[in-house]
């Protein structure tokens, strides 16, 4: 990327992430199906596997998951400037929308149609995240051992109240250990 | 200088809140208490708006709190303050990963990391599904290692039972549409989100 074309690329990055910000209802997890469509399928800026990696790291590093993931993807596409621009893009719609709502409609969340529309959207987000997980499963659970890691972390995530950091660190160590044993056996 | 203070408070929030937007809540509560910019009730209202408007919840919260404290410039400063630590940390992590790209240990770590990441997202998905489609709540025990798996049934739940029947019906239809109906399943996720919003309004999903 050089000169004018670099500027254009950053502009595309900004708008793509701004668009995804508008389409995200909920937290970072709600952004996952949108990222799969826009970043993996449409733009080809990252693979499904890389997205999984970014979510793993994004959950155990400081900050909002959506921002951490945006910075990762932007950095891969356009270096340091790309990381910053992608993040500015993803937060841009929030700043505009919240400023308008906070300034004009103080009881926005109490409006009946807003509550009803959001209750419908929540159901949809459930289904979209479920579909996203199924998609990730195909890329991340590649054998019996990765299936065991998946189910252990899934159960742990539901029933244990511990930081995701422990699961991520534990799984990374397990990966290294399992692969080492494999090499020794061979 | 309120902008400097806003930036600093949100920089700290972005730096110390690990695990996503909801993890920032206790920090935002503390900011409200120490500065008097907003009360706990204000914060809960802001959370409700942040959840029901487009954009990641964590960003919406930062923007809203910043706006409450110092108008539109406050919204911008608070949001930039909150994302700055993320940008710095992730850029460093990305650079480190890049330089260890060909290291087999990193490769092996990701072999274990990917299913774990999917498991964590799956757990978050399960929590959301339970919250939205049922009246079952996994009671979290703050501070303890163990989250008691006690299931509390809300007798006063809409539609009386454990299941949010209208929600389950819509979820079933969406599941079929997004996975098995040719041509429809390839549509952009936002189409289904829009459709669900309309269904929610028409059928009064929130019961109001």
CSV table of C-alpha atoms in Angstrom, one decimal:
chain,number,residue,atom,x,y,z
A,1,UNK,CA,0.0,0.0,0.0
A,2,UNK,CA,1.5,3.3,-1.0
A,3,UNK,CA,0.4,6.9,-1.4
A,4,UNK,CA,-3.1,7.4,-2.7
A,5,UNK,CA,-3.9,3.6,-2.8
A,6,UNK,CA,-2.9,3.3,0.9
A,7,UNK,CA,-5.2,6.2,1.8
A,8,UNK,CA,-8.0,4.5,-0.2
A,9,UNK,CA,-7.4,1.1,1.5
A,10,UNK,CA,-7.6,2.8,5.0
A,11,UNK,CA,-10.8,4.5,3.9
A,12,UNK,CA,-12.3,1.1,2.9
A,13,UNK,CA,-11.2,-0.3,6.2
A,14,UNK,CA,-12.8,2.5,8.1
A,15,UNK,CA,-16.1,2.2,6.4
A,16,UNK,CA,-16.2,-1.6,6.5
A,17,UNK,CA,-15.7,-1.5,10.3
A,18,UNK,CA,-18.2,1.4,10.7
A,19,UNK,CA,-20.8,-0.7,8.8
A,20,UNK,CA,-20.1,-3.6,11.1
A,21,UNK,CA,-20.5,-1.4,14.1
A,22,UNK,CA,-24.0,-0.4,13.0
A,23,UNK,CA,-24.9,-4.1,12.4
A,24,UNK,CA,-23.7,-5.3,15.9
A,25,UNK,CA,-26.5,-5.6,18.5
A,26,UNK,CA,-25.0,-6.7,21.7
A,27,UNK,CA,-21.4,-7.3,22.8
A,28,UNK,CA,-18.3,-8.6,20.9
A,29,UNK,CA,-19.9,-12.0,20.4
A,30,UNK,CA,-22.8,-10.5,18.5
A,31,UNK,CA,-20.2,-9.0,16.1
A,32,UNK,CA,-18.8,-12.5,15.3
A,33,UNK,CA,-21.4,-13.5,12.6
A,34,UNK,CA,-21.0,-10.1,11.0
A,35,UNK,CA,-17.2,-10.4,11.0
A,36,UNK,CA,-17.5,-13.9,9.4
A,37,UNK,CA,-19.6,-12.5,6.6
A,38,UNK,CA,-17.8,-9.2,5.9
A,39,UNK,CA,-14.2,-9.9,6.8
A,40,UNK,CA,-13.8,-13.6,6.0
A,41,UNK,CA,-16.4,-14.1,3.2
A,42,UNK,CA,-16.6,-10.8,1.5
A,43,UNK,CA,-13.2,-9.1,1.9
A,44,UNK,CA,-10.9,-12.0,2.6
A,45,UNK,CA,-9.0,-10.0,5.1
A,46,UNK,CA,-8.7,-12.9,7.6
A,47,UNK,CA,-9.4,-16.6,7.6
A,48,UNK,CA,-11.9,-18.4,9.9
A,49,UNK,CA,-9.0,-19.7,11.9
A,50,UNK,CA,-7.4,-16.3,12.4
A,51,UNK,CA,-10.8,-15.0,13.6
A,52,UNK,CA,-10.8,-17.8,16.2
A,53,UNK,CA,-7.3,-16.8,17.3
A,54,UNK,CA,-8.2,-13.1,17.6
A,55,UNK,CA,-11.2,-14.0,19.8
A,56,UNK,CA,-9.0,-16.1,22.0
A,57,UNK,CA,-6.5,-13.3,22.5
A,58,UNK,CA,-9.2,-10.6,22.6
A,59,UNK,CA,-10.8,-12.3,25.5
A,60,UNK,CA,-7.8,-12.4,27.7
A,61,UNK,CA,-6.2,-9.0,26.8
A,62,UNK,CA,-7.5,-5.7,28.3
A,63,UNK,CA,-10.4,-3.9,26.7
A,64,UNK,CA,-13.6,-4.6,24.7
A,65,UNK,CA,-13.5,-7.7,22.6
A,66,UNK,CA,-15.0,-6.0,19.5
A,67,UNK,CA,-12.2,-3.4,19.6
A,68,UNK,CA,-9.4,-5.9,20.2
A,69,UNK,CA,-10.6,-8.0,17.2
A,70,UNK,CA,-11.0,-4.9,15.0
A,71,UNK,CA,-7.4,-3.8,15.9
A,72,UNK,CA,-6.1,-7.3,15.0
A,73,UNK,CA,-7.8,-7.4,11.6
A,74,UNK,CA,-7.0,-3.8,10.8
A,75,UNK,CA,-3.3,-4.4,11.7
A,76,UNK,CA,-3.1,-7.5,9.6
A,77,UNK,CA,-4.5,-5.6,6.6
A,78,UNK,CA,-2.9,-2.2,6.9
A,79,UNK,CA,-0.2,-2.3,9.7
A,80,UNK,CA,-0.3,0.1,12.7
A,81,UNK,CA,-2.4,2.7,10.8
A,82,UNK,CA,-4.8,-0.1,9.8
A,83,UNK,CA,-5.2,-1.2,13.4
A,84,UNK,CA,-6.1,2.3,14.5
A,85,UNK,CA,-8.3,3.1,11.6
A,86,UNK,CA,-10.3,-0.2,12.0
A,87,UNK,CA,-10.9,0.6,15.6
A,88,UNK,CA,-12.0,4.2,14.9
A,89,UNK,CA,-14.3,2.8,12.3
A,90,UNK,CA,-16.0,0.3,14.7
A,91,UNK,CA,-16.6,3.0,17.4
A,92,UNK,CA,-17.7,5.7,15.0
A,93,UNK,CA,-21.4,4.7,14.7
A,94,UNK,CA,-21.7,4.3,18.5
A,95,UNK,CA,-20.5,7.8,19.1
A,96,UNK,CA,-22.9,9.3,16.6
A,97,UNK,CA,-25.9,7.2,17.5
A,98,UNK,CA,-25.5,7.4,21.3
A,99,UNK,CA,-24.8,11.2,21.2
A,100,UNK,CA,-28.0,11.7,19.2
A,101,UNK,CA,-30.1,9.5,21.4
A,102,UNK,CA,-28.7,10.8,24.7
A,103,UNK,CA,-29.2,14.4,23.5
A,104,UNK,CA,-32.7,14.0,22.1
A,105,UNK,CA,-34.6,11.0,23.4
A,106,UNK,CA,-33.9,10.5,27.1
A,107,UNK,CA,-36.4,7.6,27.5
A,108,UNK,CA,-35.3,5.7,24.3
A,109,UNK,CA,-34.9,2.4,26.1
A,110,UNK,CA,-38.4,2.7,27.6
A,111,UNK,CA,-40.3,3.1,24.4
A,112,UNK,CA,-42.6,0.1,23.7
A,113,UNK,CA,-41.5,-0.4,20.1
A,114,UNK,CA,-37.9,-0.3,21.0
A,115,UNK,CA,-38.3,-2.9,23.7
A,116,UNK,CA,-40.3,-5.2,21.4
A,117,UNK,CA,-37.9,-4.7,18.4
A,118,UNK,CA,-34.9,-5.4,20.7
A,119,UNK,CA,-36.6,-8.5,22.2
A,120,UNK,CA,-36.9,-9.8,18.6
A,121,UNK,CA,-33.4,-8.9,17.7
A,122,UNK,CA,-32.0,-10.7,20.8
A,123,UNK,CA,-33.6,-14.0,19.6
A,124,UNK,CA,-32.0,-13.5,16.2
A,125,UNK,CA,-28.6,-12.7,17.7
A,126,UNK,CA,-28.8,-16.0,19.7
A,127,UNK,CA,-29.3,-18.0,16.4
A,128,UNK,CA,-26.6,-16.0,14.6
A,129,UNK,CA,-24.0,-16.7,17.3
A,130,UNK,CA,-25.0,-20.3,17.4
A,131,UNK,CA,-24.5,-20.6,13.7
A,132,UNK,CA,-21.2,-18.8,14.1
A,133,UNK,CA,-20.0,-21.3,16.7
A,134,UNK,CA,-20.9,-24.2,14.4
A,135,UNK,CA,-18.9,-22.6,11.7
A,136,UNK,CA,-15.9,-22.1,14.0
A,137,UNK,CA,-16.2,-25.7,15.2
A,138,UNK,CA,-15.5,-27.1,11.8
A,139,UNK,CA,-12.2,-25.2,11.7
A,140,UNK,CA,-11.0,-25.5,15.3
A,141,UNK,CA,-12.1,-29.1,16.3
A,142,UNK,CA,-10.0,-31.1,13.9
A,143,UNK,CA,-9.5,-34.3,15.9
A,144,UNK,CA,-10.4,-36.1,19.1
A,145,UNK,CA,-8.0,-34.1,21.3
A,146,UNK,CA,-9.3,-30.7,20.1
A,147,UNK,CA,-12.9,-32.0,20.6
A,148,UNK,CA,-12.0,-32.8,24.3
A,149,UNK,CA,-10.5,-29.3,24.7
A,150,UNK,CA,-13.6,-27.7,23.2
A,151,UNK,CA,-16.0,-29.6,25.5
A,152,UNK,CA,-13.9,-29.0,28.7
A,153,UNK,CA,-13.7,-25.3,28.0
A,154,UNK,CA,-17.4,-25.1,27.0
A,155,UNK,CA,-18.4,-26.8,30.3
A,156,UNK,CA,-15.9,-24.7,32.3
A,157,UNK,CA,-17.1,-21.5,30.7
A,158,UNK,CA,-20.7,-22.3,31.6
A,159,UNK,CA,-20.3,-23.6,35.1
A,160,UNK,CA,-17.1,-22.1,36.5
A,161,UNK,CA,-16.8,-18.4,37.4
A,162,UNK,CA,-13.2,-17.9,36.4
A,163,UNK,CA,-11.5,-15.6,34.0
A,164,UNK,CA,-11.2,-16.7,30.4
A,165,UNK,CA,-7.5,-16.1,30.7
A,166,UNK,CA,-7.1,-19.4,32.6
A,167,UNK,CA,-8.8,-21.4,29.8
A,168,UNK,CA,-6.8,-19.7,27.1
A,169,UNK,CA,-3.5,-20.2,28.9
A,170,UNK,CA,-4.3,-23.8,29.8
A,171,UNK,CA,-5.4,-24.7,26.3
A,172,UNK,CA,-2.3,-23.2,24.8
A,173,UNK,CA,-0.1,-25.2,27.1
A,174,UNK,CA,-2.2,-28.3,26.4
A,175,UNK,CA,-1.7,-27.7,22.7
A,176,UNK,CA,2.1,-27.5,23.1
A,177,UNK,CA,2.2,-30.6,25.3
A,178,UNK,CA,0.0,-32.7,23.1
A,179,UNK,CA,1.9,-31.9,20.0
A,180,UNK,CA,5.2,-32.6,21.7
A,181,UNK,CA,4.0,-36.0,22.9
A,182,UNK,CA,3.0,-36.7,19.3
A,183,UNK,CA,6.5,-35.9,18.0
A,184,UNK,CA,8.1,-38.1,20.6
A,185,UNK,CA,5.8,-41.0,19.7
A,186,UNK,CA,6.6,-40.7,16.1
B,1,UNK,CA,-9.9,19.9,32.9
B,2,UNK,CA,-12.7,17.4,32.6
B,3,UNK,CA,-11.6,16.0,29.2
B,4,UNK,CA,-8.3,15.0,30.5
B,5,UNK,CA,-9.9,13.4,33.6
B,6,UNK,CA,-12.4,11.6,31.3
B,7,UNK,CA,-9.6,10.3,29.1
B,8,UNK,CA,-7.6,9.1,32.1
B,9,UNK,CA,-10.6,7.4,33.8
B,10,UNK,CA,-11.5,5.6,30.6
B,11,UNK,CA,-7.9,4.8,29.7
B,12,UNK,CA,-7.8,3.0,33.1
B,13,UNK,CA,-11.1,1.2,32.4
B,14,UNK,CA,-9.8,0.0,29.0
B,15,UNK,CA,-6.6,-1.1,30.5
B,16,UNK,CA,-7.9,-3.1,33.5
B,17,UNK,CA,-11.3,-4.5,32.3
B,18,UNK,CA,-10.5,-7.9,30.8
B,19,UNK,CA,-13.2,-9.9,29.1
B,20,UNK,CA,-15.3,-7.6,27.1
B,21,UNK,CA,-17.9,-4.8,27.5
B,22,UNK,CA,-19.7,-6.1,30.5
B,23,UNK,CA,-16.3,-6.3,32.4
B,24,UNK,CA,-16.2,-2.5,32.3
B,25,UNK,CA,-19.4,-2.1,34.3
B,26,UNK,CA,-17.8,-2.2,37.8
B,27,UNK,CA,-15.2,0.4,36.6
B,28,UNK,CA,-17.9,2.7,35.3
B,29,UNK,CA,-19.7,2.4,38.6
B,30,UNK,CA,-16.6,3.4,40.4
B,31,UNK,CA,-16.1,6.4,38.1
B,32,UNK,CA,-19.7,7.6,38.8
B,33,UNK,CA,-19.1,7.2,42.6
B,34,UNK,CA,-15.8,9.1,42.7
B,35,UNK,CA,-16.7,11.9,40.3
B,36,UNK,CA,-20.5,12.3,40.9
B,37,UNK,CA,-21.0,12.6,37.1
B,38,UNK,CA,-23.9,10.1,37.2
B,39,UNK,CA,-25.7,7.8,39.7
B,40,UNK,CA,-26.0,4.0,39.7
B,41,UNK,CA,-29.5,4.4,38.4
B,42,UNK,CA,-28.3,6.6,35.5
B,43,UNK,CA,-25.7,3.9,34.8
B,44,UNK,CA,-28.4,1.2,34.6
B,45,UNK,CA,-30.4,3.3,32.2
B,46,UNK,CA,-27.4,3.9,30.1
B,47,UNK,CA,-26.8,0.1,30.0
B,48,UNK,CA,-30.4,-0.5,28.8
B,49,UNK,CA,-29.9,2.0,25.9
B,50,UNK,CA,-26.4,0.6,25.1
B,51,UNK,CA,-27.9,-2.9,24.8
B,52,UNK,CA,-30.7,-1.8,22.5
B,53,UNK,CA,-28.8,0.4,20.1
B,54,UNK,CA,-26.4,-0.6,17.3
B,55,UNK,CA,-22.8,-1.0,18.3
B,56,UNK,CA,-20.8,-3.1,20.7
B,57,UNK,CA,-22.1,-2.6,24.3
B,58,UNK,CA,-18.8,-1.6,25.7
B,59,UNK,CA,-18.3,1.2,23.2
B,60,UNK,CA,-21.9,2.4,23.6
B,61,UNK,CA,-21.4,2.5,27.4
B,62,UNK,CA,-18.2,4.5,27.1
B,63,UNK,CA,-19.8,6.9,24.7
B,64,UNK,CA,-22.9,7.4,26.8
B,65,UNK,CA,-21.0,7.9,30.1
B,66,UNK,CA,-18.7,10.4,28.3
B,67,UNK,CA,-21.7,12.3,26.9
B,68,UNK,CA,-23.4,12.4,30.3
B,69,UNK,CA,-20.2,13.9,31.8
B,70,UNK,CA,-19.3,16.4,29.1
B,71,UNK,CA,-21.5,16.4,26.0
B,72,UNK,CA,-20.4,15.3,22.5
B,73,UNK,CA,-16.6,16.1,23.1
B,74,UNK,CA,-16.9,14.0,26.3
B,75,UNK,CA,-18.4,11.1,24.3
B,76,UNK,CA,-15.5,11.2,21.9
B,77,UNK,CA,-12.8,11.6,24.5
B,78,UNK,CA,-14.2,8.8,26.7
B,79,UNK,CA,-14.4,6.4,23.8
B,80,UNK,CA,-10.9,7.2,22.5
B,81,UNK,CA,-9.6,6.8,26.1
B,82,UNK,CA,-11.2,3.4,26.5
B,83,UNK,CA,-9.9,2.0,23.2
B,84,UNK,CA,-6.4,3.4,23.4
B,85,UNK,CA,-5.0,0.6,25.7
B,86,UNK,CA,-6.6,-2.1,23.5
B,87,UNK,CA,-4.9,-0.7,20.4
B,88,UNK,CA,-1.5,-0.5,22.1
B,89,UNK,CA,-1.7,-4.0,23.6
B,90,UNK,CA,-3.1,-5.7,20.5
B,91,UNK,CA,-0.5,-4.0,18.2
B,92,UNK,CA,2.2,-5.3,20.5
B,93,UNK,CA,0.7,-8.8,20.6
B,94,UNK,CA,0.3,-8.8,16.8
B,95,UNK,CA,3.9,-7.8,16.3
B,96,UNK,CA,5.2,-10.4,18.7
B,97,UNK,CA,3.0,-13.1,17.0
B,98,UNK,CA,4.3,-12.0,13.6
B,99,UNK,CA,7.9,-12.4,14.6
B,100,UNK,CA,7.2,-15.9,16.1
B,101,UNK,CA,5.1,-16.9,13.1
B,102,UNK,CA,7.4,-19.8,12.2
B,103,UNK,CA,7.9,-21.0,15.7
B,104,UNK,CA,6.5,-24.5,16.1
B,105,UNK,CA,5.5,-23.8,19.8
B,106,UNK,CA,3.3,-20.9,18.7
B,107,UNK,CA,1.7,-23.1,16.1
B,108,UNK,CA,1.1,-25.9,18.7
B,109,UNK,CA,-0.3,-23.4,21.2
B,110,UNK,CA,-2.8,-22.2,18.6
B,111,UNK,CA,-3.7,-25.9,18.0
B,112,UNK,CA,-5.0,-26.0,21.6
B,113,UNK,CA,-6.2,-22.4,21.7
B,114,UNK,CA,-8.6,-22.6,18.8
B,115,UNK,CA,-11.0,-25.2,20.2
B,116,UNK,CA,-10.8,-23.4,23.6
B,117,UNK,CA,-11.7,-20.1,21.9
B,118,UNK,CA,-14.7,-21.8,20.3
B,119,UNK,CA,-15.6,-23.3,23.6
B,120,UNK,CA,-15.6,-19.9,25.3
B,121,UNK,CA,-17.7,-18.4,22.5
B,122,UNK,CA,-20.0,-21.5,22.8
B,123,UNK,CA,-20.4,-20.9,26.6
B,124,UNK,CA,-21.2,-17.2,26.0
B,125,UNK,CA,-23.8,-18.4,23.4
B,126,UNK,CA,-25.3,-20.8,25.9
B,127,UNK,CA,-25.7,-18.0,28.5
B,128,UNK,CA,-27.4,-15.7,26.0
B,129,UNK,CA,-29.7,-18.5,24.8
B,130,UNK,CA,-30.7,-19.3,28.3
B,131,UNK,CA,-31.3,-15.7,29.1
B,132,UNK,CA,-33.3,-14.8,26.0
B,133,UNK,CA,-35.3,-18.0,25.4
B,134,UNK,CA,-35.9,-19.4,28.9
B,135,UNK,CA,-36.5,-18.1,32.4
B,136,UNK,CA,-33.6,-20.2,33.6
B,137,UNK,CA,-30.7,-18.3,35.0
B,138,UNK,CA,-27.3,-19.6,35.9
B,139,UNK,CA,-26.6,-17.9,39.2
B,140,UNK,CA,-23.1,-16.6,39.3
B,141,UNK,CA,-21.5,-16.4,42.6
B,142,UNK,CA,-19.4,-13.3,42.6
B,143,UNK,CA,-15.9,-13.6,44.0
B,144,UNK,CA,-16.1,-17.4,44.3
B,145,UNK,CA,-14.3,-19.8,42.0
B,146,UNK,CA,-17.3,-21.9,41.6
B,147,UNK,CA,-20.4,-20.7,39.8
B,148,UNK,CA,-23.2,-22.5,41.4
B,149,UNK,CA,-25.3,-24.1,38.7
B,150,UNK,CA,-28.5,-23.4,40.7
B,151,UNK,CA,-31.4,-22.9,38.4
B,152,UNK,CA,-33.9,-20.4,39.5
B,153,UNK,CA,-37.3,-20.5,37.9
B,154,UNK,CA,-39.1,-17.2,37.6
B,155,UNK,CA,-42.7,-18.0,38.4
B,156,UNK,CA,-43.8,-14.6,37.1
B,157,UNK,CA,-42.1,-15.2,33.7
B,158,UNK,CA,-44.1,-14.0,30.7
B,159,UNK,CA,-46.1,-16.9,29.2
B,160,UNK,CA,-46.0,-18.6,32.5
B,161,UNK,CA,-43.5,-21.4,31.8
B,162,UNK,CA,-39.8,-21.9,31.6
B,163,UNK,CA,-39.7,-21.3,27.9
B,164,UNK,CA,-40.2,-18.0,26.1
B,165,UNK,CA,-42.5,-19.7,23.5
B,166,UNK,CA,-42.6,-16.9,21.0
B,167,UNK,CA,-38.9,-16.5,21.2
B,168,UNK,CA,-38.3,-20.3,20.7
B,169,UNK,CA,-40.7,-20.3,17.7
B,170,UNK,CA,-38.9,-17.4,16.1
B,171,UNK,CA,-35.5,-19.0,16.9
B,172,UNK,CA,-36.6,-22.2,15.2
B,173,UNK,CA,-37.8,-20.4,12.1
B,174,UNK,CA,-34.5,-18.4,11.9
B,175,UNK,CA,-32.4,-21.5,12.4
B,176,UNK,CA,-34.1,-23.2,9.4
B,177,UNK,CA,-34.0,-20.0,7.3
B,178,UNK,CA,-30.3,-19.4,8.0
B,179,UNK,CA,-29.1,-23.0,7.5
B,180,UNK,CA,-31.3,-24.9,5.2
B,181,UNK,CA,-33.4,-22.7,2.9
B,182,UNK,CA,-31.6,-22.3,-0.4
B,183,UNK,CA,-31.0,-18.7,-1.5
B,184,UNK,CA,-32.3,-17.4,1.9
B,185,UNK,CA,-29.5,-18.9,3.9
B,186,UNK,CA,-26.9,-16.9,2.1
B,187,UNK,CA,-28.5,-13.5,2.9
B,188,UNK,CA,-26.6,-11.0,5.0
B,189,UNK,CA,-27.1,-11.5,8.8
B,190,UNK,CA,-28.5,-7.9,9.0
B,191,UNK,CA,-31.5,-9.1,6.9
B,192,UNK,CA,-32.4,-11.6,9.6
B,193,UNK,CA,-31.8,-9.0,12.4
B,194,UNK,CA,-34.2,-6.5,10.6
B,195,UNK,CA,-36.8,-9.2,10.1
B,196,UNK,CA,-36.6,-10.2,13.8
B,197,UNK,CA,-37.0,-6.6,14.9
B,198,UNK,CA,-40.2,-6.3,12.8
B,199,UNK,CA,-41.5,-9.7,14.2
B,200,UNK,CA,-40.7,-8.4,17.7
B,201,UNK,CA,-42.7,-5.3,17.2
B,202,UNK,CA,-45.7,-7.0,15.4
B,203,UNK,CA,-46.0,-9.7,18.0
B,204,UNK,CA,-45.1,-7.6,21.1
B,205,UNK,CA,-42.1,-9.8,22.0
B,206,UNK,CA,-41.2,-7.8,25.1
B,207,UNK,CA,-44.8,-8.0,26.4
B,208,UNK,CA,-45.3,-4.3,26.5
